[in-house]
Amino acid sequence: MKQWLKTIRKGYGKKLVSIHAWNAWIVVILAVSGLMLIGGFWRETLGIGRVWLKWLHIAVGLAMLAPVVYYLFLASKHWKQLRNKPWQKANTLIVLALLIGWLLSGLVLWQFKLAGPRWSNAALLIHDLLTWVGLPYIIYHSITRTRWLKDPARRTIQTNESSAHSPGVQHTANSSPVTDMPDIRNTPAAMSSARAESDNSRTSASKMEKPQPVYTRRAFIRSAVGVGLAVTLGPTFVSWIGKNLKFDNSIDSMLENDPNQMIPLPQPSSASSPPIGGGAEGHFRVYTVTPIPSFSNANWSFRIDGLVEHAQIWNWEQFVKLSRTVQISDFHCVTGWSVYKNTWEGIPLKYFLDKAGVKPGAHSVKFYSGDGVYTDAITMDQAQMHDIMVAVMHDGKPIPADLGGPVRLIIPQMYAYKSVKWLNRIEIIDSEHIGYWEERGYDKDAWLPGASQRYPDTSGS
């Protein structure tokens, strides 16, 4: 084992340079792919490529384990080189903490179905925090540290060579003069040469002892990289902080800027005001595949058609008068975040199915989004679940456009990509329908862990 470690550590200075280069490339790929995965523009543009990009992100994230493990074999030798260098030690620990934190939180997100919503919710928050705080730092570290390691005059990993002799001064074993040579030491030329040599030696020593300029060319490059990263990632980080720490991210603030112009506004029932769930716990993240649409009484309607006995259509004034029920349920996104104890108020899906009268031969219920692009579907058996709701209120307030209002579907036992936003049409069809994200690689049945064991529940309790 000792011989094997000795072999691994041989030439470890060059190996540390390679590790920094690997990490730099890995972090760049993870940063670019991660930002594309959460970007609204890329969600729409990539299509099924987004699923492939997600698997690339996971694979490269797992590959990050290799340089971390490799470094651990070199760590003891490296640590000895960092004696009396507290800043370098702290830097090494910070980078290792970031890499290990990314790995662990990423593994939980990768296996979110096994981890469960609470673990995945925490892992997503940690993963994001490490990204926005650590990404600028680790890119800066990788770039500057690779350059630093290649500089033999500054790096810690170097051959310890020193000389006790000053430049230009020669020592011999026998300092006695040779008698048959002319003594020229006291000639004016020799004395002048000796003084010049002595002055040069003193100047050289003075330069070595003199502090280097604080703002060197190398320092300028490092500063430029740091400023560039701050400018590039800073606004996104501030936006992330605002969304996750509730800076202007409440339902009230969304409603204040709501582009929807629906009149009259729905009035909450006594069970919604105050919400019987006690108020939602967590924060919604706004994901869309199109720009957020806006609606008014003039361009909004709701209908159910297809394989039904009586097709139905409502305008907003009629729809808002329909009898509503209230339920408390959790909301889980397939990307790993959740919002708990939501109080939803709306019309059960079964009401619309009963009102229209489903014909024999019906296979699926298809849902249409008012954005004109997004659709999804569930089977007729799945549609019998009592907690599927066409919601018009959340925690006693109208649903803002950012969260899918004025009307959205809620299917609590499935991941949220089934809960179609801006819902305005239900169609009963005689075959299965592959929804927007299912076409792009998502599961056709979006069951939460354990939910399929309770399906279908037709008790109405």
PDB file of N, CA, C and O in Angstrom, residues 4 38 63 134 143 164 170 206 242-243 346 353 378 391 397 406:
ATOM      1  N   TRP A   4       2.418   1.749  -3.297  1.00  0.00           N
ATOM      2  CA  TRP A   4       1.412   2.221  -4.264  1.00  0.00           C
ATOM      3  C   TRP A   4       1.160   3.708  -4.087  1.00  0.00           C
ATOM      4  O   TRP A   4       1.090   4.457  -5.067  1.00  0.00           O
ATOM      5  N   ILE A  38     -31.967  25.689 -16.106  1.00  0.00           N
ATOM      6  CA  ILE A  38     -32.952  26.477 -15.366  1.00  0.00           C
ATOM      7  C   ILE A  38     -33.443  27.674 -16.166  1.00  0.00           C
ATOM      8  O   ILE A  38     -34.372  28.355 -15.740  1.00  0.00           O
ATOM      9  N   ALA A  63     -18.453  12.717 -12.748  1.00  0.00           N
ATOM     10  CA  ALA A  63     -17.039  12.684 -13.134  1.00  0.00           C
ATOM     11  C   ALA A  63     -16.186  13.568 -12.228  1.00  0.00           C
ATOM     12  O   ALA A  63     -14.979  13.348 -12.100  1.00  0.00           O
ATOM     13  N   GLY A 134     -20.332  29.657  -4.778  1.00  0.00           N
ATOM     14  CA  GLY A 134     -19.081  28.956  -5.049  1.00  0.00           C
ATOM     15  C   GLY A 134     -18.603  28.998  -6.469  1.00  0.00           C
ATOM     16  O   GLY A 134     -17.397  28.910  -6.721  1.00  0.00           O
ATOM     17  N   ILE A 143      -8.650  29.101 -12.471  1.00  0.00           N
ATOM     18  CA  ILE A 143      -7.882  29.847 -13.474  1.00  0.00           C
ATOM     19  C   ILE A 143      -6.594  30.384 -12.880  1.00  0.00           C
ATOM     20  O   ILE A 143      -5.501  30.168 -13.400  1.00  0.00           O
ATOM     21  N   ALA A 164      24.119  28.936  -0.862  1.00  0.00           N
ATOM     22  CA  ALA A 164      24.644  29.798   0.188  1.00  0.00           C
ATOM     23  C   ALA A 164      25.584  30.852  -0.370  1.00  0.00           C
ATOM     24  O   ALA A 164      26.127  31.649   0.361  1.00  0.00           O
ATOM     25  N   GLN A 170      33.020  33.557  -5.956  1.00  0.00           N
ATOM     26  CA  GLN A 170      33.549  32.220  -6.115  1.00  0.00           C
ATOM     27  C   GLN A 170      34.358  31.835  -4.893  1.00  0.00           C
ATOM     28  O   GLN A 170      35.087  32.644  -4.343  1.00  0.00           O
ATOM     29  N   SER A 206      19.240  43.533  -2.944  1.00  0.00           N
ATOM     30  CA  SER A 206      18.213  44.517  -2.601  1.00  0.00           C
ATOM     31  C   SER A 206      16.919  44.234  -3.331  1.00  0.00           C
ATOM     32  O   SER A 206      15.830  44.335  -2.778  1.00  0.00           O
ATOM     33  N   GLY A 242     -33.315  36.847  -4.088  1.00  0.00           N
ATOM     34  CA  GLY A 242     -34.642  37.452  -3.954  1.00  0.00           C
ATOM     35  C   GLY A 242     -35.752  36.426  -3.975  1.00  0.00           C
ATOM     36  O   GLY A 242     -36.699  36.484  -3.197  1.00  0.00           O
ATOM     37  N   LYS A 243     -35.618  35.433  -4.847  1.00  0.00           N
ATOM     38  CA  LYS A 243     -36.663  34.415  -4.969  1.00  0.00           C
ATOM     39  C   LYS A 243     -36.704  33.490  -3.769  1.00  0.00           C
ATOM     40  O   LYS A 243     -37.765  33.053  -3.344  1.00  0.00           O
ATOM     41  N   GLY A 346     -61.205  25.561  -5.489  1.00  0.00           N
ATOM     42  CA  GLY A 346     -61.590  25.435  -6.884  1.00  0.00           C
ATOM     43  C   GLY A 346     -62.679  24.403  -7.089  1.00  0.00           C
ATOM     44  O   GLY A 346     -63.368  23.997  -6.145  1.00  0.00           O
ATOM     45  N   LEU A 353     -66.558  16.457 -15.433  1.00  0.00           N
ATOM     46  CA  LEU A 353     -66.815  15.198 -16.132  1.00  0.00           C
ATOM     47  C   LEU A 353     -68.283  14.797 -15.987  1.00  0.00           C
ATOM     48  O   LEU A 353     -68.925  14.347 -16.955  1.00  0.00           O
ATOM     49  N   ILE A 378     -54.239  12.662 -18.468  1.00  0.00           N
ATOM     50  CA  ILE A 378     -54.287  11.525 -17.553  1.00  0.00           C
ATOM     51  C   ILE A 378     -55.358  10.572 -18.060  1.00  0.00           C
ATOM     52  O   ILE A 378     -56.209  10.945 -18.875  1.00  0.00           O
ATOM     53  N   ALA A 391     -58.279  24.777  -9.995  1.00  0.00           N
ATOM     54  CA  ALA A 391     -58.154  25.758  -8.913  1.00  0.00           C
ATOM     55  C   ALA A 391     -58.232  27.188  -9.428  1.00  0.00           C
ATOM     56  O   ALA A 391     -57.715  27.516 -10.501  1.00  0.00           O
ATOM     57  N   LYS A 397     -56.374  33.714  -2.021  1.00  0.00           N
ATOM     58  CA  LYS A 397     -56.131  34.811  -2.961  1.00  0.00           C
ATOM     59  C   LYS A 397     -56.189  34.287  -4.387  1.00  0.00           C
ATOM     60  O   LYS A 397     -55.903  33.108  -4.637  1.00  0.00           O
ATOM     61  N   PRO A 406     -55.477  32.780 -14.448  1.00  0.00           N
ATOM     62  CA  PRO A 406     -56.486  32.757 -13.392  1.00  0.00           C
ATOM     63  C   PRO A 406     -56.959  31.369 -12.970  1.00  0.00           C
ATOM     64  O   PRO A 406     -57.536  31.216 -11.895  1.00  0.00           O
TER      65      PRO A 406
END
